Amino acid sequence: MDVIALILASGLRSATPLMYAAIGGIFSERSGVVNIALEGIMLTGAFTAMLASYYTGSPWLGVLIAMIAGGLISLIHAFVSIEFRANQVVSGVAINLLASGLTSFFLRAIFKHAGQSPSVNSLGKLPIPIIKDIPFIGTILSGHSPLVYLALLSIVLAHFVLFKTTFGLRVRAVGEHPEAADTVGINVKKIRYICVVISGIMAGIGGATLSIGLLDLFTEDMTAGRGFIALAAVIFGKWTPFGAFVATLLFGIADAMQMLAQTLQITFLPREIWLMLPYILTLFALAGFIGRATPPAASGQPYDKED
Amino acid sequence: MKEVKGFEWRKAINFQLLGNLVVPIIAVIFAMVIGAIFMVSIGANPFEAYWVLVKSSFGGTRNIFETLVNATPLIFTGLSVAFAFRCGLFNIGGEGQFLVAYITAAWVGAFFNMPMWIHIPLTLLAAMLAGAIWGGIPGLLKAKLGVHEVISTIMFNYIGLYLVNLLIRTVLMAPGTLPATPKIAKTAQFARFIRGSRLNWSIFVAALAALIIYWILWKTTIGYEVRAVGLNPFAAEYGGISVARNIILAMAISGALSGLAGASQVMGLELRALQPFGFIGHGFTGIAVALLGKNHPVGIILGALLFGTLQRGANMMQSIAGVPKEVIHIIQAIIIFFVASDYAVRKIYRKIKAKQAKREVNE
């Protein structure tokens, strides 16, 4: 019983950075901009959050800076792919490369040694009153980084924005049929800019979760593919916040099992198989074995009024 | 009438020149300038750094040879990305294809005994086959189930990474504590040219691959069909070309080319497969190389040489000029942005030309 609660708690923690990035991915893709840059944006967020906490001593300022940095670097992606009509995948690859270069460059330049930063103030752990005293539930839900709770709130908020507001309706219209959206007076470019920047802000918090939420330092390329797992969660969750939530939780639990199996030296499944699981599941989802996965119709299509 | 025609011809040639040479050159210069700004921002001297880069890449036979060593895998992965691109496909699975071929080459090279004239080609073929499977399955998924190859190849990158880690850690691990396969047999190794340089026969394999890809693309029916699908799949289908078959074929060939990069890494450089903790990056750099080389084998060789130079110089810049070597990733990324935006450059160019023409008419 205790072991199950611990796995679920650890799974929830592992899932949190993915949740933020996945919400970002959903907004971007729903507006018609493919965002494989999530990985690089997360890395940027993780680095800047650590840096801000290092210089100011305030981890919350770190979160804010990560949001700004994530938004700014995603703005490059938005500008190049919306304004210049560059191939969105190419631009995403370039962002990932840029982020990996920038973070390692400044890590080396500022701290004079490679690998990792010194430890900084982290957000710490926040027990929830009352809930923390419930035996099983308390172990799962309480005592996490505040960013874990915020992630859960963000999922609900993202669902609300996307499906219950005029803005959400516009986003979906732009992603499904930009020409039609344009005809009814929606500014396609503006919506796409906003959504890509939202994706950057969210992925930025996702990165901050890694460096100052769950840990208290930055290590080189610390996202280690989580941006791509988040992208997988977006697809697995069929481009909806609740779907992505379930997917990230599933991936997070697989990660927790892998870590637990490693510490307890249980080898009925090699750890690499656990690590592969999110990617294999996503392939199955895409191939249509787990319901249909249809991306927004205009995803990846540049739109230019003049054409 | 004739004059108008002549004018249009000149315009067309101008466009070609602009797209094929001017944009990449401007991109490189622009990226170097931005790289220099980053160097200044940390108090390093960019002139010294770039001088180190030039000297360490071109000063003397050994340096030139090492630059070629760095360029070799990029020729393969650049060709790989370009071949898929010619069929309208985006293979960003080069990393995974590289890795599965890497482990396959190490396995065939280390665990089999045979004369060199069979062992080398067999090792290469096995590695190509592994890469072809790793690229071909996403091709199959695209052709039969409509799964976008960008997503599936990303997934295959990670599946490949963990699979290779698992194999090297378990069944293929050499006795001892180093997580690596045993050294491959002498009969499976590419001979090196001179002592003190790692340059080996794989550079010729790369040149040959470029030649063969050129031949396939522009001199064979396969190439014609692949390009036809890339230009317009609907028209190709209407013309009796099987789009599905060509998608699978193009992805498999693309995977085989990335696989050759993995093979050359084992057969010419490391002589064994080491446990990879992450991606080496050849597959991703291949995208930049293909982009810079306009998906043409000649352009790709030039692009690979440029990036090989940058990579070689980056290490030296770090140890001699004190510039973190990651500045090269920043430079690469800016080159990619710039080349990928060449639609905008063309648009601006067209606008300027149109303004000029208008002014000429008014005068």
XYZ file of C-alpha atoms in Angstrom:
670
model
C 0.000 0.000 0.000
C 2.710 2.445 1.019
C 4.798 1.524 -1.973
C 1.902 2.259 -4.313
C 1.354 5.652 -2.704
C 5.040 6.441 -3.011
C 5.088 5.454 -6.681
C 2.036 7.594 -7.383
C 3.545 10.555 -5.519
C 6.811 10.181 -7.366
C 4.911 9.752 -10.639
C 3.034 12.985 -10.003
C 6.327 14.804 -9.436
C 7.873 13.372 -12.613
C 4.746 14.309 -14.547
C 4.692 17.954 -13.439
C 7.308 19.451 -15.815
C 5.661 17.475 -18.602
C 2.245 18.920 -17.749
C 3.408 22.501 -18.151
C 5.206 21.811 -21.415
C 2.293 19.753 -22.731
C -0.171 22.589 -22.046
C 2.192 24.834 -23.977
C 2.347 22.326 -26.804
C -1.440 22.105 -26.941
C -1.868 25.864 -27.333
C 0.772 26.111 -30.013
C -0.452 23.152 -32.031
C -4.111 24.070 -31.622
C -3.313 27.390 -33.280
C -1.539 25.605 -36.131
C 2.101 25.944 -35.158
C 4.053 22.736 -34.647
C 6.304 23.125 -31.645
C 9.111 20.609 -31.392
C 11.071 23.391 -29.693
C 9.488 22.530 -26.327
C 12.665 20.714 -25.348
C 14.842 23.761 -25.914
C 12.362 26.135 -24.302
C 12.222 23.956 -21.186
C 15.992 23.940 -21.027
C 16.037 27.726 -21.275
C 13.488 27.935 -18.471
C 15.441 25.554 -16.262
C 18.645 27.545 -16.725
C 17.235 31.044 -16.291
C 15.213 29.998 -13.239
C 18.377 28.682 -11.608
C 20.295 31.814 -12.590
C 17.659 34.172 -11.182
C 17.487 32.217 -7.956
C 21.289 32.234 -7.764
C 21.576 36.008 -8.129
C 18.498 37.133 -6.206
C 18.037 34.278 -3.771
C 14.357 34.225 -4.639
C 13.142 31.072 -6.385
C 9.764 32.649 -7.177
C 11.578 35.331 -9.109
C 13.256 32.404 -10.838
C 9.883 31.117 -11.985
C 8.982 34.551 -13.306
C 12.257 34.890 -15.192
C 11.830 31.393 -16.627
C 8.409 32.408 -17.934
C 9.843 35.523 -19.540
C 12.829 33.687 -21.018
C 10.603 30.889 -22.331
C 8.270 33.456 -23.869
C 11.135 35.318 -25.504
C 12.823 32.300 -27.053
C 9.480 31.018 -28.320
C 8.962 34.435 -29.864
C 11.873 33.632 -32.183
C 10.061 30.462 -33.211
C 6.872 32.435 -33.740
C 8.570 35.168 -35.720
C 10.536 32.849 -37.999
C 7.672 30.475 -38.664
C 4.782 32.939 -38.854
C 6.449 35.972 -40.414
C 9.169 34.329 -42.495
C 7.198 31.148 -43.179
C 10.227 29.071 -42.318
C 9.591 25.373 -41.963
C 8.323 24.996 -38.400
C 10.181 21.768 -37.811
C 13.446 23.312 -38.969
C 12.862 26.315 -36.739
C 12.105 24.007 -33.815
C 15.312 22.063 -34.362
C 17.231 25.342 -34.456
C 15.622 26.543 -31.192
C 16.597 23.290 -29.490
C 20.157 23.671 -30.717
C 20.240 27.338 -29.737
C 18.941 26.643 -26.233
C 21.387 23.830 -25.646
C 24.209 26.053 -26.887
C 23.187 29.153 -24.920
C 22.634 27.379 -21.609
C 25.887 25.394 -21.719
C 27.796 28.446 -22.981
C 26.666 30.650 -20.121
C 26.912 27.839 -17.579
C 30.593 27.494 -18.436
C 31.162 31.238 -18.722
C 29.482 32.146 -15.429
C 30.462 29.257 -13.158
C 33.828 28.493 -14.801
C 33.203 24.789 -14.847
C 31.121 22.477 -16.972
C 28.418 20.063 -15.944
C 26.351 21.694 -13.245
C 25.589 24.878 -11.373
C 26.064 25.327 -7.641
C 22.957 24.716 -5.603
C 20.508 27.575 -5.340
C 17.385 28.292 -3.321
C 14.586 26.034 -4.472
C 10.865 26.425 -3.965
C 10.903 23.765 -1.295
C 8.036 21.498 -0.337
C 4.570 22.541 0.632
C 2.408 20.232 2.746
C -1.339 20.753 2.361
C -3.144 21.033 5.695
C -5.814 18.405 6.442
C -5.050 16.410 3.286
C -1.558 15.622 4.556
C -3.067 13.708 7.465
C -5.217 11.392 5.333
C -3.183 8.163 5.218
C -2.971 7.049 1.564
C -4.139 10.212 -0.206
C -1.903 12.413 1.925
C 1.215 10.568 0.837
C 0.280 11.001 -2.821
C -0.984 14.569 -2.872
C 0.771 16.417 -0.082
C 4.334 17.565 0.465
C 5.247 18.472 -3.102
C 6.786 21.566 -4.633
C 4.193 24.342 -5.001
C 4.705 24.037 -8.765
C 3.128 20.573 -8.629
C -0.158 21.997 -7.349
C 0.008 24.871 -9.793
C 0.383 22.384 -12.639
C -2.847 20.650 -11.655
C -4.607 24.018 -11.570
C -3.113 24.918 -14.950
C -4.611 21.828 -16.554
C -8.106 22.879 -15.451
C -7.448 26.473 -16.457
C -6.130 25.443 -19.876
C -9.228 23.347 -20.472
C -11.424 26.270 -19.504
C -9.585 28.744 -21.730
C -9.469 26.423 -24.716
C -13.044 25.166 -24.634
C -15.115 27.731 -22.720
C -13.860 31.120 -23.872
C -14.064 33.122 -27.072
C -10.286 33.181 -27.221
C -10.182 29.379 -27.102
C -12.749 29.156 -29.868
C -10.625 31.473 -31.994
C -7.491 29.447 -31.306
C -9.191 26.265 -32.431
C -10.667 27.947 -35.496
C -7.255 29.230 -36.530
C -5.732 25.788 -36.123
C -8.449 23.993 -38.032
C -9.179 26.398 -40.846
C -7.207 29.658 -40.909
C -8.840 30.879 -44.124
C -12.316 30.550 -42.614
C -11.157 32.190 -39.386
C -9.702 35.036 -41.390
C -12.961 35.509 -43.268
C -14.900 36.049 -40.054
C -12.401 38.673 -38.941
C -10.047 36.722 -36.676
C -6.455 37.914 -36.851
C -4.724 34.611 -37.622
C -1.187 35.868 -37.129
C -1.989 37.525 -33.810
C -3.655 34.402 -32.422
C -0.693 32.298 -33.484
C 1.809 34.693 -31.931
C -0.110 34.646 -28.650
C -0.348 30.851 -28.627
C 3.312 30.262 -29.396
C 4.300 32.693 -26.656
C 1.904 30.941 -24.244
C 3.628 27.682 -25.166
C 6.972 29.275 -24.357
C 5.795 30.632 -21.014
C 4.358 27.267 -20.000
C 7.365 25.261 -21.165
C 9.517 27.813 -19.324
C 7.720 27.002 -16.040
C 8.108 23.325 -16.911
C 11.851 23.890 -17.084
C 11.850 25.868 -13.834
C 10.088 22.925 -12.210
C 13.107 20.779 -13.026
C 15.834 23.116 -11.787
C 14.277 24.875 -8.779
C 11.055 22.929 -8.206
C 12.102 19.305 -7.908
C 15.852 19.952 -7.536
C 17.928 22.971 -6.536
C 20.452 23.201 -9.372
C 20.884 23.155 -13.146
C 22.796 20.432 -14.944
C 23.832 20.515 -18.578
C 21.023 19.336 -20.904
C 18.980 18.461 -17.836
C 15.697 18.235 -19.741
C 17.030 15.024 -21.334
C 14.206 14.608 -23.824
C 11.345 15.679 -21.529
C 10.248 18.259 -24.102
C 9.791 15.460 -26.583
C 7.932 13.341 -24.020
C 5.658 16.342 -23.433
C 5.074 16.481 -27.173
C 4.258 12.782 -27.056
C 1.794 13.504 -24.239
C 0.111 16.157 -26.359
C -0.467 13.614 -29.105
C -1.319 10.797 -26.721
C -3.844 13.069 -25.055
C -5.331 13.998 -28.423
C -4.507 17.698 -28.114
C -6.704 18.225 -25.024
C -5.526 19.355 -21.556
C -7.225 16.511 -19.674
C -5.974 13.974 -22.183
C -2.466 15.325 -21.834
C -2.858 15.235 -18.055
C -3.639 11.518 -18.125
C -0.781 10.910 -20.556
C 1.792 12.819 -18.494
C 0.656 10.999 -15.362
C 1.036 7.668 -17.149
C 4.524 8.634 -18.363
C 5.388 9.968 -14.915
C 4.378 6.711 -13.249
C 6.434 4.735 -15.778
C 9.363 6.945 -14.798
C 8.684 6.395 -11.083
C 8.541 2.611 -11.593
C 11.845 2.765 -13.418
C 13.499 4.700 -10.604
C 12.024 2.438 -7.954
C 13.053 -0.704 -9.821
C 16.559 0.713 -9.971
C 16.823 1.529 -6.271
C 15.317 -1.791 -5.213
C 17.376 -3.627 -7.836
C 14.278 -5.263 -9.262
C 15.091 -6.450 -12.742
C 11.982 -8.136 -14.086
C 12.005 -5.408 -16.726
C 15.236 -3.595 -17.603
C 15.054 0.134 -16.861
C 15.554 0.972 -20.516
C 12.245 -0.700 -21.335
C 10.467 1.556 -18.839
C 12.177 4.563 -20.354
C 11.052 3.549 -23.845
C 7.456 3.162 -22.760
C 6.183 6.729 -23.374
C 7.574 6.714 -26.892
C 6.215 3.282 -27.771
C 2.786 4.143 -26.362
C 2.726 7.346 -28.400
C 3.541 5.429 -31.564
C 0.661 3.094 -30.831
C -1.611 6.070 -30.228
C -0.553 7.670 -33.482
C -0.994 4.446 -35.403
C -4.599 4.438 -34.246
C -4.413 1.441 -31.920
C -5.609 3.554 -28.980
C -8.450 5.505 -30.574
C -7.901 8.010 -33.322
C -5.330 10.762 -33.001
C -6.043 13.543 -35.451
C -3.943 16.678 -35.228
C -5.460 20.128 -35.858
C -5.989 20.330 -39.609
C -3.808 23.387 -40.249
C -0.990 22.251 -37.955
C 2.326 23.062 -39.604
C 0.788 25.138 -42.385
C 2.051 28.681 -42.732
C -0.685 31.189 -43.431
C -0.262 34.344 -45.449
C -3.134 36.603 -46.392
C -1.381 37.788 -49.506
C -1.311 34.351 -51.153
C 8.842 40.378 -76.919
C 12.277 38.878 -77.179
C 13.737 41.476 -74.858
C 11.166 40.748 -72.174
C 12.019 37.066 -72.397
C 15.709 37.820 -72.015
C 15.029 39.933 -68.968
C 13.043 37.163 -67.298
C 15.880 34.752 -67.913
C 18.294 37.022 -66.166
C 15.909 37.374 -63.245
C 15.632 33.604 -62.962
C 19.400 33.221 -62.904
C 19.657 35.939 -60.283
C 17.192 34.097 -58.099
C 19.119 30.851 -58.441
C 22.363 32.490 -57.462
C 20.738 34.239 -54.552
C 19.128 31.087 -53.242
C 22.005 28.712 -53.729
C 25.078 30.635 -52.770
C 24.458 34.093 -51.467
C 22.012 33.163 -48.724
C 24.199 30.442 -47.163
C 27.252 32.697 -47.275
C 25.404 35.617 -45.711
C 23.972 33.207 -43.141
C 27.422 32.024 -42.133
C 28.857 35.536 -41.888
C 25.847 36.741 -39.927
C 26.078 33.796 -37.528
C 29.803 34.355 -36.991
C 29.112 37.988 -36.111
C 26.468 36.995 -33.578
C 28.845 34.341 -32.227
C 31.413 37.111 -31.803
C 28.919 39.199 -29.840
C 28.433 36.305 -27.435
C 32.199 35.974 -27.072
C 32.556 39.676 -26.298
C 29.728 39.375 -23.750
C 31.857 37.031 -21.675
C 35.017 39.064 -22.160
C 36.694 36.844 -24.738
C 38.401 38.120 -27.863
C 36.489 36.927 -30.947
C 39.368 37.688 -33.336
C 41.674 35.476 -31.333
C 38.981 32.777 -31.131
C 38.282 32.754 -34.859
C 41.992 32.796 -35.612
C 42.397 29.718 -33.404
C 39.497 28.170 -35.279
C 41.091 28.760 -38.675
C 44.529 27.662 -37.538
C 43.330 24.513 -35.816
C 41.220 23.514 -38.798
C 43.516 24.274 -41.704
C 47.022 24.700 -40.276
C 48.956 21.655 -41.425
C 48.067 18.201 -42.703
C 47.043 16.807 -39.333
C 44.572 19.589 -38.641
C 43.097 19.331 -42.120
C 42.775 15.585 -41.656
C 40.997 16.009 -38.319
C 38.605 18.493 -39.914
C 37.813 15.844 -42.525
C 37.263 13.302 -39.748
C 34.645 15.630 -38.287
C 33.041 16.227 -41.671
C 32.683 12.533 -42.579
C 29.626 11.604 -40.472
C 27.992 14.902 -41.436
C 28.244 14.033 -45.129
C 26.305 10.843 -44.413
C 23.645 12.426 -42.214
C 23.360 15.441 -44.518
C 22.720 13.131 -47.471
C 20.260 11.214 -45.312
C 18.165 14.267 -44.477
C 18.378 15.520 -48.061
C 17.281 12.244 -49.643
C 14.154 12.086 -47.496
C 13.557 15.760 -48.159
C 13.633 15.186 -51.905
C 10.655 12.889 -51.355
C 8.912 15.572 -49.296
C 9.741 13.830 -46.017
C 11.396 15.164 -42.915
C 13.716 12.621 -41.360
C 14.729 13.915 -37.970
C 15.413 10.367 -36.882
C 19.063 10.474 -37.904
C 20.173 10.116 -34.280
C 18.291 6.876 -33.765
C 19.311 5.461 -37.135
C 22.911 6.362 -36.366
C 22.764 4.544 -33.024
C 21.156 1.289 -34.150
C 23.673 1.098 -36.999
C 26.468 1.929 -34.550
C 25.623 -1.046 -32.340
C 25.020 -3.314 -35.339
C 28.428 -2.487 -36.807
C 30.059 -3.140 -33.448
C 28.268 -6.481 -33.177
C 29.133 -7.708 -36.681
C 32.637 -6.292 -36.357
C 33.422 -7.859 -32.996
C 31.540 -11.132 -32.917
C 32.330 -12.552 -36.356
C 35.516 -13.805 -37.931
C 36.115 -13.634 -41.652
C 38.530 -12.223 -44.191
C 38.629 -8.459 -44.558
C 37.193 -8.370 -48.071
C 33.982 -9.898 -46.723
C 34.033 -8.468 -43.208
C 34.170 -4.771 -44.086
C 31.374 -4.833 -46.698
C 29.272 -7.096 -44.499
C 29.649 -4.815 -41.484
C 28.712 -1.814 -43.608
C 25.727 -3.609 -45.100
C 24.481 -4.793 -41.728
C 24.725 -1.256 -40.337
C 22.917 0.152 -43.369
C 20.205 -2.456 -42.955
C 19.731 -1.529 -39.289
C 19.480 2.146 -40.215
C 17.126 1.311 -43.074
C 14.803 -0.554 -40.723
C 14.889 2.288 -38.180
C 14.021 4.789 -40.916
C 11.792 2.438 -42.882
C 9.310 1.712 -40.092
C 8.411 5.414 -39.724
C 8.125 5.414 -43.534
C 5.775 2.471 -43.368
C 3.739 4.107 -40.598
C 3.455 7.240 -42.713
C 2.546 5.436 -45.921
C 0.045 3.012 -44.447
C -1.381 4.775 -41.389
C -0.705 8.438 -42.023
C 1.533 8.856 -38.947
C 3.600 12.003 -39.403
C 7.247 11.067 -39.849
C 8.521 13.978 -37.752
C 6.824 12.641 -34.633
C 7.514 8.969 -35.308
C 11.203 9.543 -36.021
C 11.550 11.526 -32.766
C 9.989 8.570 -30.951
C 12.303 6.161 -32.772
C 15.311 8.246 -31.748
C 14.576 7.634 -28.089
C 13.546 4.003 -28.529
C 16.849 3.480 -30.370
C 18.823 5.295 -27.673
C 17.462 3.124 -24.873
C 17.660 -0.058 -26.957
C 21.338 0.529 -27.692
C 22.008 1.356 -24.039
C 20.300 -1.859 -23.021
C 22.263 -3.987 -25.516
C 25.628 -2.507 -24.576
C 24.876 -2.887 -20.882
C 23.785 -6.514 -21.218
C 24.319 -8.999 -24.052
C 26.951 -7.100 -26.029
C 29.054 -5.816 -23.146
C 32.720 -6.690 -23.116
C 34.096 -8.367 -19.985
C 35.146 -5.772 -17.419
C 33.485 -2.684 -16.024
C 33.549 -0.328 -19.041
C 30.066 -0.267 -20.571
C 31.154 -0.916 -24.152
C 31.235 -3.726 -26.682
C 34.467 -5.620 -27.296
C 36.845 -4.108 -29.806
C 35.997 -4.986 -33.395
C 38.260 -7.342 -35.341
C 41.124 -5.918 -37.415
C 39.316 -7.287 -40.460
C 36.382 -4.925 -39.863
C 38.418 -1.763 -39.296
C 38.928 1.046 -41.766
C 42.641 1.640 -42.190
C 43.960 5.044 -41.110
C 46.145 7.128 -43.386
C 48.841 8.471 -41.112
C 49.930 8.004 -37.548
C 48.498 10.627 -35.206
C 45.424 11.311 -37.293
C 42.177 9.441 -37.152
C 41.369 10.065 -40.823
C 40.460 6.748 -42.404
C 38.867 5.136 -45.415
C 35.360 6.126 -44.392
C 35.923 9.531 -46.006
C 36.018 7.719 -49.362
C 32.862 5.825 -48.469
C 31.251 9.207 -47.774
C 32.396 10.644 -51.104
C 31.158 7.510 -52.872
C 27.818 7.758 -51.076
C 27.438 11.361 -52.271
C 28.166 10.235 -55.828
C 25.711 7.337 -55.640
C 22.971 9.506 -54.163
C 23.500 12.024 -56.961
C 23.261 9.180 -59.468
C 20.141 7.678 -57.874
C 18.353 11.023 -57.639
C 18.981 12.317 -61.138
C 19.895 9.317 -63.308
C 17.570 6.516 -62.239
C 13.844 5.827 -62.305
C 13.825 5.445 -58.509
C 15.214 8.937 -58.129
C 12.762 10.358 -60.628
C 9.845 8.813 -58.774
C 11.140 9.923 -55.357
C 11.503 13.498 -56.590
C 8.117 13.400 -58.309
C 6.472 12.382 -55.034
C 8.381 15.128 -53.243
C 7.269 17.797 -55.692
C 3.623 16.799 -55.810
C 2.375 13.506 -54.412
C -1.059 13.880 -55.991
C 0.307 14.433 -59.467
C 2.749 11.562 -58.961
C -0.040 9.200 -57.926
C -2.057 10.315 -60.935
C 0.943 9.638 -63.123
C 1.055 6.041 -61.954
C 3.777 6.401 -59.318
C 3.079 4.634 -56.022
C 3.407 7.317 -53.352
C 3.319 4.800 -50.506
C 6.085 2.650 -51.968
C 8.330 5.652 -52.568
C 7.776 7.054 -49.086
C 8.872 3.771 -47.516
C 11.808 3.448 -49.919
C 12.997 7.022 -49.393
C 12.847 6.701 -45.614
C 14.706 3.382 -45.742
C 17.463 4.801 -47.956
C 17.622 7.860 -45.740
C 17.949 5.624 -42.692
C 20.656 3.557 -44.391
C 22.673 6.737 -45.020
C 22.477 7.801 -41.375
C 23.386 4.212 -40.603
C 26.611 4.609 -42.559
C 27.537 7.437 -40.222
C 27.124 5.064 -37.296
C 29.177 2.402 -39.052
C 32.014 4.812 -39.808
C 32.072 5.900 -36.172
C 32.723 2.305 -35.086
C 34.865 1.075 -37.991
C 37.114 4.106 -38.329
C 37.148 5.975 -35.027
C 36.096 4.260 -31.823
C 36.642 0.648 -33.005
C 33.929 -0.393 -30.528
C 30.535 0.851 -29.437
C 30.536 2.879 -26.229
C 27.408 3.252 -24.145
C 25.665 6.415 -25.377
C 24.142 8.469 -22.585
C 22.590 10.891 -25.012
C 22.594 11.787 -28.662
C 25.852 12.719 -30.339
C 24.086 15.229 -32.537
C 25.218 14.120 -35.973
C 21.620 13.534 -37.021
C 20.543 17.016 -35.987
C 23.585 18.675 -37.523
C 22.738 16.738 -40.689
C 19.556 18.792 -40.942
C 21.606 21.982 -40.933
C 24.040 20.522 -43.450
C 21.259 19.471 -45.820
C 19.586 22.836 -45.475
C 22.783 24.715 -46.129
C 23.625 22.414 -49.035
C 20.204 22.899 -50.637
C 19.640 19.132 -50.550
C 22.227 18.643 -53.269
C 25.167 16.230 -52.759
C 27.758 18.841 -53.743
C 26.238 21.417 -51.417
C 26.091 18.833 -48.661
C 29.803 18.046 -48.945
C 30.552 21.771 -48.660
C 28.132 22.150 -45.747
C 29.639 19.147 -43.961
C 33.127 20.592 -44.402
C 31.981 23.877 -42.896
C 30.362 22.245 -39.877
C 33.288 19.851 -39.536
C 35.563 22.876 -39.377
C 33.376 24.583 -36.789
C 33.262 21.476 -34.587
C 36.996 20.930 -34.812
C 37.674 24.592 -34.106
C 35.224 24.731 -31.216
C 37.250 22.361 -29.058
C 40.435 24.299 -29.750
C 38.712 27.630 -29.118
C 37.728 26.375 -25.700
C 41.153 25.137 -24.680
C 43.202 27.959 -26.227
C 40.998 31.062 -26.426
C 38.796 30.259 -23.409
C 35.544 30.440 -25.347
C 33.021 27.766 -24.304
C 32.770 25.348 -27.216
C 28.987 25.571 -27.181
C 29.282 28.857 -29.047
C 29.319 26.603 -32.092
C 25.773 25.401 -31.359
C 24.677 29.017 -31.206
C 26.352 29.703 -34.557
C 24.815 26.577 -36.095
C 21.348 27.496 -34.857
C 21.581 30.983 -36.327
C 22.711 29.578 -39.660
C 19.682 27.287 -39.668
C 17.291 30.135 -38.831
C 18.734 32.232 -41.574
C 18.733 29.597 -44.302
C 15.269 28.404 -43.280
C 13.963 31.938 -43.620
C 15.116 32.349 -47.182
C 11.491 32.709 -48.258
C 11.512 36.034 -46.451
C 14.822 37.011 -48.010
C 13.380 36.271 -51.438
C 10.263 38.219 -50.631
C 12.247 41.257 -49.515
C 14.471 40.900 -52.577
C 11.383 40.769 -54.816
C 9.957 43.864 -53.182
C 13.185 45.804 -53.667
C 13.351 44.693 -57.313
C 9.723 45.662 -57.846
C 10.388 49.107 -56.371
C 13.418 49.537 -58.606
C 11.448 48.489 -61.660
C 8.716 50.951 -60.743
C 11.236 53.744 -60.364
C 12.776 52.874 -63.721
C 9.357 52.979 -65.355
C 8.613 56.342 -63.759
C 11.884 57.769 -64.935
